[in-house]
Amino acid sequence: MISGLAAMAAVGACVLRTCRLRFGGGFARDGVFGLLALLVGAGLCSIGHLGGLALGGLPWWLMPAGLVVAALVAAAMRAPDPAPRRAEPVHARHPVEGLGIAVGWLALLVLGVQACGWIATYADLLPHGDWDAWAIWNVKARFLHAGAEAWPRVASTEMVWSHPDYPLLVPGLSAFLAAAGDVEPAEAARTVGLVLPILLVLLPSLALGALRGPAAGAAAGLVVVATPAFLLFGPHQLADLPLAAFTCGAFVAVALAGQGSPGALPVAGLCTGFAAWTKNEGLLVALAVVGVWVVTRPPRRWIPTLRAWLPFVWGCLPGLGALLLFKSLLAPPNELRAATTLGGFAGRLFDPARHALSAQGLWTHFTDQVGLALPLLATATLLLRLRPRAESADALRLLAAVLTLHLAVYAIFVTTPAEPAWHVSTSMDRLLWQQWPALVVATLLLSRSETAPTGPAGTLG
Amino acid sequence: MLPPRWSAPLLVAVLAAAVGVRAWAPVRDAVAQAPRTDEVSALLGRYGALAAHLPRDGPVGYQNEALLGQAGATPDLSRIGRRAILAQLALAPRVLRLRIEPGLLVLDLPDAAHARRVAAEQRLAIRHDQGDGLLVVEVPARVPR
């Protein structure tokens, strides 16, 4: 399976290079690029593996090798890259400040290692994951692993419990890693479930470290580590953690683009497209991010803003294209959508009891599940000092986008055609956890920067 | 009134470490006490829940089981039911026979005590216990996730 993970990283690194994201801008920045490369590589290798099956069952390594060659050729044909921007401290550091930063990263290391131990123990207790893992994602992965003849039956309506219309990024990734490592798909899913919690702690902390300085970076990692209910989703082998990773990757890349990293916007688009190809609700990420950027500007700026976001749209194409092909050629209609009529939808939308249930679900999630991590996030942002309002427009837009996603989850559970109490109790917390790392990133981006990248700033329209 | 900016990283680190240690404390206990989901309990948990999805009236869908068999790439689909499901799971050499019927799960296990323990862990009501490992468990209409 190591060869599969290495192929993912190689594909992702080459694509990032083609997008003009270049390593060499400092430890935190390089770490962020490495993690984004892994995410982008995971999405592309999953899609490539499905493409190989559609073409009659190509060897697992052929698609990644083709993607690497194509990316390198595209990179060679582009103009020379600008030099990477290095982060420089903006003020001399007080000795206690330096001590605090060291204590923060040390605490993150200790708690993170301990968390890894418990996650690994938990994974050992759940070798086949939780309900959705065995009923949906790993069953689909087995079909994809069974070969070119069996894989189209992955969307068979005979297996209603496996939701035949669900997108295939996660099963495709399991099947790819299983083929690369010559193991069962469930074993590959277990590995992904162990890697993702680590990635979801490192990505916010390194991103904040690169964008706002090491104190904010340590705070971001510590806030995520303080939510075991979230990180323990890894061993459950569900698709919610991969979706959280792609959502977080998209938010981090948008923030990087706002600070002048050329090529970060198409990478944000790639992550957003892969979010849509991971779960149906992942489609909301693209709508929320672009929608917030457009509507927070005066109408005369809408067209120029959309033009500035075109690289993001190009980046969305692999994930959205795979989703479109799957939904139009193979997948049956979504059961919830099929059960929805306009009259029924309106009736549910104005039912106060459903609003009360959905609000209760939100409240329970943030008080029981997120717990003290939420006040910790707010306190850390305030202690690190808020940025001047004029400098925090992009961070506020990202926060608005993630809050829009929370509102969308609320609306989904108000209008669900399923029995609402059952639906809220079985799914709502998972959908809200999908936004958690993005919420941490967006909130801490409001804090004052300790470092400032040198060179020209970027523009998001 | 906020404390001086230079003290912020230390305050955040101490606060966050305290919150993190407090958050993981109950998990530590829960994980330490949780039983491992062995292959038999995995089988019961997974296909007990699957059986709950099947209609209570009428036969089990033949096509369902054929698909499960195909997913496991088993060459023998002639006696599709239990073999296909076992192959799909690639599990449980200790499970001798398994049959899913609407609302019921019929298991034939080598160890009756183990079968009873697993059924209790999965909170599945035992309809019939022959004492030699043959166990018929009732599957609830909706299994909690």
XYZ file of C-alpha atoms in Angstrom:
606
model
C 0.000 0.000 0.000
C 3.027 2.256 0.468
C 3.435 2.263 -3.316
C -0.140 3.512 -3.708
C 0.374 6.304 -1.161
C 3.655 7.259 -2.868
C 1.897 7.342 -6.257
C -0.778 9.638 -4.793
C 1.845 12.007 -3.396
C 3.769 12.016 -6.704
C 0.655 12.758 -8.767
C -0.403 15.513 -6.359
C 3.057 17.121 -6.219
C 3.313 17.183 -10.026
C -0.166 18.713 -10.370
C 0.635 21.364 -7.737
C 3.819 22.140 -9.659
C 1.763 22.540 -12.837
C -0.545 24.897 -10.932
C 2.612 26.885 -10.012
C 2.577 26.014 -6.335
C 6.269 25.507 -5.697
C 7.961 24.119 -2.624
C 10.699 26.126 -0.893
C 8.728 28.822 0.960
C 9.471 27.730 4.521
C 8.716 24.649 6.634
C 5.031 25.335 7.316
C 4.295 26.359 3.732
C 6.070 23.302 2.339
C 4.162 21.125 4.796
C 0.859 22.605 3.599
C 1.846 21.990 -0.026
C 2.780 18.395 0.811
C -0.586 17.754 2.468
C -2.467 19.452 -0.373
C -0.473 17.290 -2.804
C -1.596 14.168 -0.931
C -5.242 15.299 -1.064
C -5.110 16.219 -4.748
C -3.280 12.976 -5.531
C -5.896 10.965 -3.612
C -8.722 12.489 -5.629
C -6.994 12.090 -8.980
C -5.817 8.517 -8.312
C -9.352 7.547 -7.253
C -10.824 8.995 -10.446
C -7.972 7.524 -12.510
C -8.609 4.062 -11.050
C -12.275 4.271 -12.058
C -11.183 5.451 -15.494
C -8.900 2.418 -15.744
C -11.823 0.140 -14.852
C -14.027 1.826 -17.448
C -11.323 1.205 -20.028
C -11.365 -2.510 -19.302
C -9.195 -2.827 -16.190
C -5.809 -1.194 -16.654
C -2.918 -1.937 -14.257
C -3.222 0.250 -11.138
C -0.001 2.168 -11.810
C -0.767 3.166 -15.391
C -3.165 6.031 -14.658
C -0.957 7.650 -11.954
C 2.060 7.330 -14.256
C 0.095 8.940 -17.093
C -1.044 11.768 -14.805
C 2.533 12.428 -13.655
C 3.818 12.575 -17.246
C 0.932 14.824 -18.350
C 1.478 17.172 -15.387
C 5.224 17.382 -16.003
C 4.714 18.120 -19.711
C 2.149 20.819 -18.859
C 4.498 22.333 -16.270
C 7.380 22.404 -18.787
C 5.206 24.241 -21.318
C 4.305 27.012 -18.865
C 6.246 30.217 -18.245
C 8.912 30.064 -15.501
C 7.483 30.168 -11.994
C 7.835 33.203 -9.773
C 10.059 32.666 -6.759
C 8.153 31.314 -3.726
C 7.254 33.898 -1.109
C 8.957 33.483 2.234
C 7.283 34.401 5.499
C 9.181 36.952 7.554
C 8.500 37.898 11.210
C 6.790 41.290 11.381
C 7.989 42.157 14.868
C 10.744 41.180 17.292
C 9.554 38.338 19.500
C 9.267 38.772 23.301
C 11.055 35.881 25.129
C 7.784 34.760 26.766
C 6.128 34.736 23.347
C 8.811 32.380 22.036
C 8.385 30.175 25.120
C 4.598 30.094 24.578
C 5.020 29.034 20.968
C 7.415 26.245 21.983
C 5.040 25.055 24.724
C 2.139 25.119 22.256
C 3.866 22.964 19.663
C 5.189 20.622 22.349
C 1.661 20.224 23.751
C 0.394 19.547 20.229
C 3.091 16.916 19.718
C 2.352 15.158 23.022
C -1.445 15.256 22.671
C -1.205 14.357 18.988
C 0.974 11.300 19.595
C -1.300 10.193 22.415
C -4.365 10.692 20.207
C -2.709 8.642 17.452
C -2.251 5.810 19.948
C -5.931 5.815 20.930
C -7.061 6.121 17.326
C -4.897 3.123 16.374
C -6.298 1.129 19.310
C -9.827 2.061 18.286
C -9.087 1.096 14.676
C -7.975 -2.300 15.918
C -11.331 -2.668 17.682
C -13.234 -1.786 14.505
C -11.457 -3.676 11.714
C -14.432 -3.235 9.386
C -15.378 0.270 10.459
C -18.842 1.425 11.397
C -22.266 1.064 9.763
C -21.804 3.211 6.655
C -18.339 1.744 6.085
C -19.537 -1.819 5.701
C -23.006 -1.039 4.327
C -21.906 1.566 1.787
C -18.294 2.520 1.221
C -16.457 -0.786 1.653
C -19.127 -2.746 -0.229
C -18.704 -0.356 -3.165
C -14.931 -0.667 -2.858
C -15.244 -4.439 -3.150
C -17.174 -4.068 -6.402
C -14.514 -1.739 -7.766
C -11.837 -4.171 -6.583
C -13.622 -7.098 -8.270
C -12.656 -5.808 -11.707
C -13.879 -4.369 -14.950
C -16.915 -6.652 -15.291
C -18.293 -6.281 -11.781
C -17.731 -2.603 -11.111
C -20.756 -1.091 -12.930
C -23.009 -3.065 -10.538
C -21.753 -0.722 -7.814
C -24.764 1.465 -8.594
C -27.283 -1.369 -8.700
C -30.635 -0.501 -7.162
C -30.782 -4.051 -5.796
C -28.563 -2.891 -2.954
C -30.706 -0.054 -1.690
C -28.939 -0.029 1.666
C -25.681 0.951 -0.017
C -27.196 4.100 -1.574
C -26.388 3.388 -5.245
C -26.332 7.102 -6.116
C -23.558 8.008 -3.672
C -20.363 9.323 -5.312
C -17.368 7.032 -5.559
C -14.239 8.902 -4.477
C -13.823 7.013 -1.205
C -14.509 3.507 -2.621
C -12.330 4.370 -5.627
C -9.490 5.371 -3.318
C -9.840 2.166 -1.280
C -9.896 0.093 -4.469
C -6.837 1.940 -5.815
C -4.827 1.405 -2.630
C -6.010 -2.219 -2.404
C -4.847 -2.859 -5.965
C -1.520 -1.137 -5.301
C -0.903 -3.073 -2.112
C -2.547 -6.329 -3.202
C -4.748 -6.313 -0.102
C -8.483 -6.375 0.612
C -10.291 -3.023 0.199
C -11.302 -3.060 3.889
C -7.604 -3.039 4.810
C -6.993 -0.076 2.505
C -9.972 1.737 4.053
C -8.455 1.090 7.492
C -5.191 2.712 6.387
C -7.028 5.755 5.007
C -8.915 5.950 8.311
C -5.619 6.109 10.196
C -3.920 8.642 7.901
C -6.820 11.120 7.738
C -6.975 12.140 11.432
C -3.244 12.943 11.293
C -3.700 14.961 8.097
C -6.660 16.808 9.598
C -4.588 17.975 12.558
C -1.507 18.863 10.508
C -3.274 20.734 7.689
C -4.961 23.445 9.832
C -1.908 23.838 12.069
C 0.636 24.126 9.231
C -1.699 26.341 7.179
C -2.228 28.753 10.069
C 1.493 28.529 10.813
C 2.229 29.615 7.243
C -0.485 32.276 7.060
C -0.597 33.741 10.595
C 2.538 32.511 12.349
C 3.517 29.631 14.637
C 1.329 30.649 17.603
C -1.841 30.517 15.500
C -0.616 27.265 13.926
C -0.182 25.558 17.300
C -3.580 26.882 18.403
C -5.287 25.450 15.298
C -3.773 22.005 15.822
C -4.605 22.005 19.528
C -8.236 22.983 18.883
C -8.673 20.098 16.404
C -6.919 17.636 18.736
C -9.320 18.713 21.491
C -12.219 17.082 19.571
C -11.724 13.305 19.907
C -15.267 12.668 18.664
C -14.159 14.129 15.324
C -10.792 12.381 15.036
C -12.251 9.012 16.043
C -14.338 9.081 12.869
C -11.151 7.909 11.151
C -11.386 4.293 12.361
C -15.112 4.350 11.523
C -13.993 4.441 7.854
C -16.820 6.764 6.835
C -16.703 9.301 3.997
C -17.209 12.257 6.326
C -13.537 12.609 7.256
C -12.358 12.582 3.612
C -14.997 15.237 2.902
C -13.769 17.271 5.886
C -10.225 17.000 4.504
C -11.197 18.202 1.018
C -13.301 21.037 2.454
C -10.435 22.111 4.703
C -7.981 21.801 1.780
C -10.211 24.057 -0.334
C -10.427 26.695 2.413
C -6.663 26.619 3.021
C -5.961 26.963 -0.713
C -8.371 29.905 -1.022
C -6.598 31.578 1.918
C -3.220 30.928 0.262
C -4.525 32.435 -2.990
C -5.632 35.521 -1.070
C -2.096 35.919 0.234
C -0.551 35.747 -3.202
C 0.292 32.086 -3.780
C 0.001 31.744 -7.540
C -1.843 28.602 -8.477
C -3.587 28.090 -5.157
C -6.989 28.891 -6.664
C -7.041 25.914 -9.093
C -5.895 23.706 -6.201
C -8.843 25.047 -4.172
C -11.034 24.119 -7.132
C -9.570 20.617 -7.277
C -10.279 20.055 -3.575
C -13.792 21.474 -3.949
C -14.544 19.222 -6.932
C -13.275 16.211 -4.997
C -15.528 17.201 -2.071
C -18.502 16.951 -4.437
C -17.223 13.570 -5.699
C -16.930 12.311 -2.085
C -20.500 12.850 -0.878
C -23.617 14.470 -2.328
C -23.558 17.294 0.219
C -19.959 18.074 -0.826
C -21.413 19.933 -3.808
C -22.461 22.661 -1.370
C -18.814 23.604 -0.719
C -18.341 25.052 -4.216
C -21.660 26.895 -4.064
C -20.953 28.333 -0.608
C -17.396 29.535 -1.358
C -18.040 31.113 -4.764
C -21.481 32.334 -3.715
C -20.161 34.191 -0.672
C -17.349 35.788 -2.686
C -19.800 37.053 -5.298
C -22.693 38.257 -3.132
C -20.452 40.156 -0.710
C -19.432 42.469 -3.540
C -21.493 45.149 -5.234
C -23.384 43.839 -8.298
C -21.113 45.735 -10.708
C -18.170 43.654 -9.383
C -19.886 40.272 -9.827
C -18.646 39.596 -13.361
C -14.996 40.604 -12.615
C -15.126 38.474 -9.442
C -16.399 35.456 -11.350
C -13.670 36.052 -13.950
C -11.016 36.104 -11.216
C -12.414 32.780 -9.945
C -12.200 31.037 -13.330
C -9.044 29.072 -12.316
C -11.100 27.741 -9.392
C -13.782 26.574 -11.825
C -11.182 24.822 -14.020
C -9.868 23.114 -10.910
C -13.351 21.824 -10.058
C -13.634 20.040 -13.400
C -12.063 16.616 -12.590
C -14.262 16.064 -9.527
C -17.410 17.617 -10.960
C -16.851 15.885 -14.304
C -16.599 12.484 -12.622
C -19.721 13.279 -10.607
C -21.642 14.382 -13.698
C -20.642 11.285 -15.693
C -21.552 8.971 -12.806
C -24.896 10.636 -12.104
C -25.901 10.807 -15.759
C -24.671 7.388 -16.931
C -24.764 5.015 -13.980
C -26.431 6.243 -10.800
C -30.159 5.994 -10.071
C -31.937 9.116 -8.730
C -31.209 10.055 -5.143
C -33.822 8.462 -2.886
C -34.374 11.605 -0.827
C -34.753 13.765 -3.925
C -37.038 11.201 -5.549
C -39.245 11.292 -2.468
C -39.438 15.097 -2.529
C -42.369 16.963 -4.033
C -42.682 20.736 -4.129
C -45.757 20.729 -1.909
C -44.176 18.353 0.585
C -40.971 20.391 0.622
C -42.844 23.635 1.345
C -44.873 21.951 4.064
C -41.747 20.673 5.792
C -39.952 24.001 5.410
C -42.638 25.816 7.382
C -43.104 23.137 10.030
C -41.951 24.665 13.360
C -41.462 21.219 14.921
C -38.863 20.372 12.280
C -37.022 23.655 12.905
C -36.995 22.862 16.614
C -35.571 19.392 15.937
C -32.888 20.721 13.601
C -31.938 23.512 16.012
C -31.784 20.971 18.824
C -29.444 18.847 16.682
C -27.152 21.833 16.101
C -27.175 22.708 19.800
C -26.428 19.124 20.854
C -23.574 18.882 18.354
C -21.834 22.010 19.562
C -22.446 21.475 23.290
C -22.011 17.687 23.588
C -19.668 16.831 20.711
C -17.528 19.907 20.061
C -17.759 20.879 23.727
C -15.054 23.131 25.122
C -13.156 23.186 21.822
C -15.524 25.868 20.496
C -14.968 28.389 23.337
C -11.272 27.469 23.109
C -11.274 28.425 19.415
C -12.931 31.775 20.126
C -10.648 32.493 23.098
C -7.493 31.639 21.146
C -8.550 33.924 18.278
C -9.217 36.805 20.660
C -6.024 36.295 22.690
C -3.957 36.298 19.496
C -5.680 39.629 18.638
C -8.092 40.230 15.795
C -6.768 41.640 12.536
C -7.807 45.145 11.516
C -11.130 44.970 9.683
C -9.593 46.266 6.443
C -7.204 43.284 6.350
C -9.686 40.578 7.259
C -12.130 40.679 4.334
C -11.043 37.306 2.890
C -11.028 35.636 6.323
C -14.524 36.982 7.026
C -15.722 35.624 3.668
C -14.288 32.192 4.480
C -16.037 32.299 7.850
C -19.267 33.312 6.107
C -18.837 30.384 3.685
C -18.392 27.847 6.482
C -21.368 29.291 8.387
C -23.388 29.039 5.156
C -22.487 25.346 5.051
C -23.742 24.958 8.639
C -26.967 26.713 7.641
C -27.292 24.350 4.662
C -26.970 21.337 6.988
C -29.679 22.852 9.191
C -31.918 23.304 6.125
C -31.277 19.729 4.930
C -32.588 18.333 8.192
C -35.580 20.687 8.274
C -36.707 19.619 4.809
C -35.687 15.945 4.811
C -38.415 13.601 3.545
C -37.074 10.956 5.955
C -38.429 10.708 9.505
C -36.775 13.845 10.927
C -35.960 12.720 14.490
C -34.301 9.543 13.193
C -32.464 11.423 10.426
C -31.144 14.103 12.819
C -30.021 11.528 15.373
C -28.206 9.334 12.843
C -26.630 11.853 10.471
C -26.589 15.465 11.586
C -23.477 15.383 13.748
C -21.499 13.748 10.915
C -22.529 16.441 8.437
C -21.567 19.155 10.915
C -18.185 17.545 11.635
C -17.424 17.783 7.910
C -17.097 21.566 8.392
C -15.098 21.500 11.646
C -11.491 21.880 10.368
C -12.643 24.538 7.881
C -14.350 26.399 10.750
C -11.115 26.266 12.781
C -9.084 27.579 9.834
C -11.559 30.352 8.950
C -11.876 31.534 12.570
C -8.158 31.611 13.348
C -7.494 33.421 10.066
C -9.200 36.372 11.762
C -6.230 36.601 14.146
C -3.381 39.019 13.637
C -0.420 37.752 11.636
C 2.949 37.301 13.274
C 4.561 36.900 9.888
C 4.052 38.485 6.523
C 4.906 36.896 3.207
C 7.177 38.977 1.022
C 6.409 39.671 -2.622
C 3.276 40.707 -4.446
C -0.086 39.886 -2.917
C -2.646 37.829 -4.770
C -6.145 38.768 -5.727
C -9.443 36.953 -5.400
C -11.381 39.442 -7.465
C -9.299 43.831 28.730
C -6.964 41.282 27.146
C -3.618 40.228 28.622
C -0.458 41.454 26.830
C 0.005 40.090 23.328
C 3.316 38.459 24.163
C 1.607 36.256 26.761
C -1.056 35.059 24.302
C 0.773 32.000 22.873
C 1.545 30.671 26.366
C -2.015 31.248 27.589
C -3.469 29.583 24.490
C -1.091 26.619 24.824
C -1.919 26.033 28.496
C -5.682 26.444 27.958
C -5.705 24.201 24.899
C -3.606 21.510 26.556
C -6.002 21.466 29.527
C -9.046 21.225 27.233
C -7.368 18.504 25.157
C -6.435 16.353 28.164
C -9.974 16.751 29.551
C -11.564 15.854 26.190
C -9.569 12.646 25.747
C -9.981 11.356 29.311
C -13.380 9.654 28.797
C -12.292 8.312 25.388
C -9.296 6.661 26.968
C -11.549 4.775 29.387
C -14.122 3.897 26.737
C -11.551 2.570 24.276
C -9.696 0.668 26.966
C -12.891 -1.125 28.009
C -14.398 -1.704 24.565
C -14.341 -5.284 23.273
C -12.688 -5.991 19.964
C -15.167 -6.549 17.161
C -14.011 -9.983 16.083
C -15.068 -11.541 12.848
C -18.149 -13.225 14.300
C -19.439 -10.080 15.937
C -18.616 -8.196 12.753
C -20.660 -10.704 10.822
C -23.583 -10.484 13.213
C -23.458 -6.728 13.437
C -23.156 -6.174 9.735
C -25.484 -8.773 8.354
C -27.860 -8.575 11.242
C -28.359 -4.990 10.249
C -28.521 -5.950 6.585
C -31.248 -8.443 7.323
C -33.175 -5.680 9.020
C -33.373 -3.924 5.682
C -34.920 -6.918 3.973
C -38.706 -7.072 3.683
C -40.370 -9.022 6.483
C -42.881 -10.499 4.059
C -41.815 -12.397 0.994
C -38.573 -14.045 0.007
C -35.111 -12.591 0.238
C -34.178 -11.024 -3.059
C -32.185 -13.507 -5.103
C -30.600 -10.666 -7.029
C -29.358 -9.071 -3.807
C -27.405 -12.138 -2.919
C -26.071 -12.619 -6.422
C -24.701 -9.117 -6.274
C -23.115 -9.741 -2.924
C -21.498 -12.816 -4.350
C -20.238 -10.889 -7.307
C -18.710 -8.297 -5.023
C -16.790 -11.051 -3.331
C -15.882 -12.519 -6.693
C -16.829 -15.966 -5.497
C -16.947 -18.508 -8.297
C -19.667 -20.541 -6.643
C -23.000 -18.822 -6.898
C -25.046 -21.979 -7.128
C -26.074 -21.949 -3.474
C -26.014 -18.276 -3.324
C -27.326 -17.307 0.099
C -24.833 -17.964 2.834
C -21.820 -18.701 0.686
C -22.136 -15.473 -1.246
C -22.503 -13.462 1.898
C -19.573 -15.133 3.564
C -17.457 -14.614 0.480
C -18.507 -11.009 0.302
C -17.280 -10.483 3.799
C -14.196 -12.648 3.387
C -14.687 -13.306 7.040
C -15.245 -15.803 9.721
C -13.715 -19.195 9.154
C -15.381 -20.123 12.441
C -18.836 -19.474 11.092
C -19.973 -22.752 9.619
C -23.297 -21.685 8.249
C -25.197 -18.479 7.958
C -28.553 -17.750 6.501
C -30.381 -14.488 6.302
C -34.144 -14.548 6.319
C -36.469 -11.595 6.515
C -36.050 -10.215 10.010
C -34.043 -13.214 11.193
C -30.447 -14.293 11.093
C -29.692 -18.013 11.353
C -26.191 -18.835 12.491
C -24.455 -22.105 13.003
C -21.350 -21.483 15.028
C -18.839 -23.926 16.442
C -19.080 -22.397 19.891
C -22.528 -21.813 21.388
C -21.254 -19.711 24.301
C -19.407 -17.436 21.941
C -22.492 -17.100 19.745
C -24.642 -16.173 22.725
C -22.110 -13.626 23.975
C -21.839 -11.990 20.573
C -25.610 -11.836 20.136
C -25.878 -10.176 23.559
C -23.170 -7.671 22.673
C -24.970 -6.785 19.463
C -28.258 -6.522 21.378
C -29.943 -9.046 19.100
C -32.792 -11.064 20.647
C -32.289 -14.847 20.488
C -35.332 -16.578 18.975
C -33.967 -20.106 19.187
C -30.852 -21.541 20.788
C -30.254 -25.210 20.129
C -27.304 -25.307 22.504
C -24.868 -26.697 19.975
C -24.141 -23.413 18.269
C -27.214 -23.180 16.095
C -28.654 -19.830 16.937
C -31.579 -17.949 15.446
C -31.467 -14.270 16.293
C -34.158 -11.735 15.698
C -33.063 -8.582 13.969
C -34.706 -5.336 14.983
C -36.548 -3.464 12.273
C -34.132 -0.586 12.533
C -30.693 -1.146 13.952
C -29.224 1.860 15.771
C -26.234 3.266 13.911
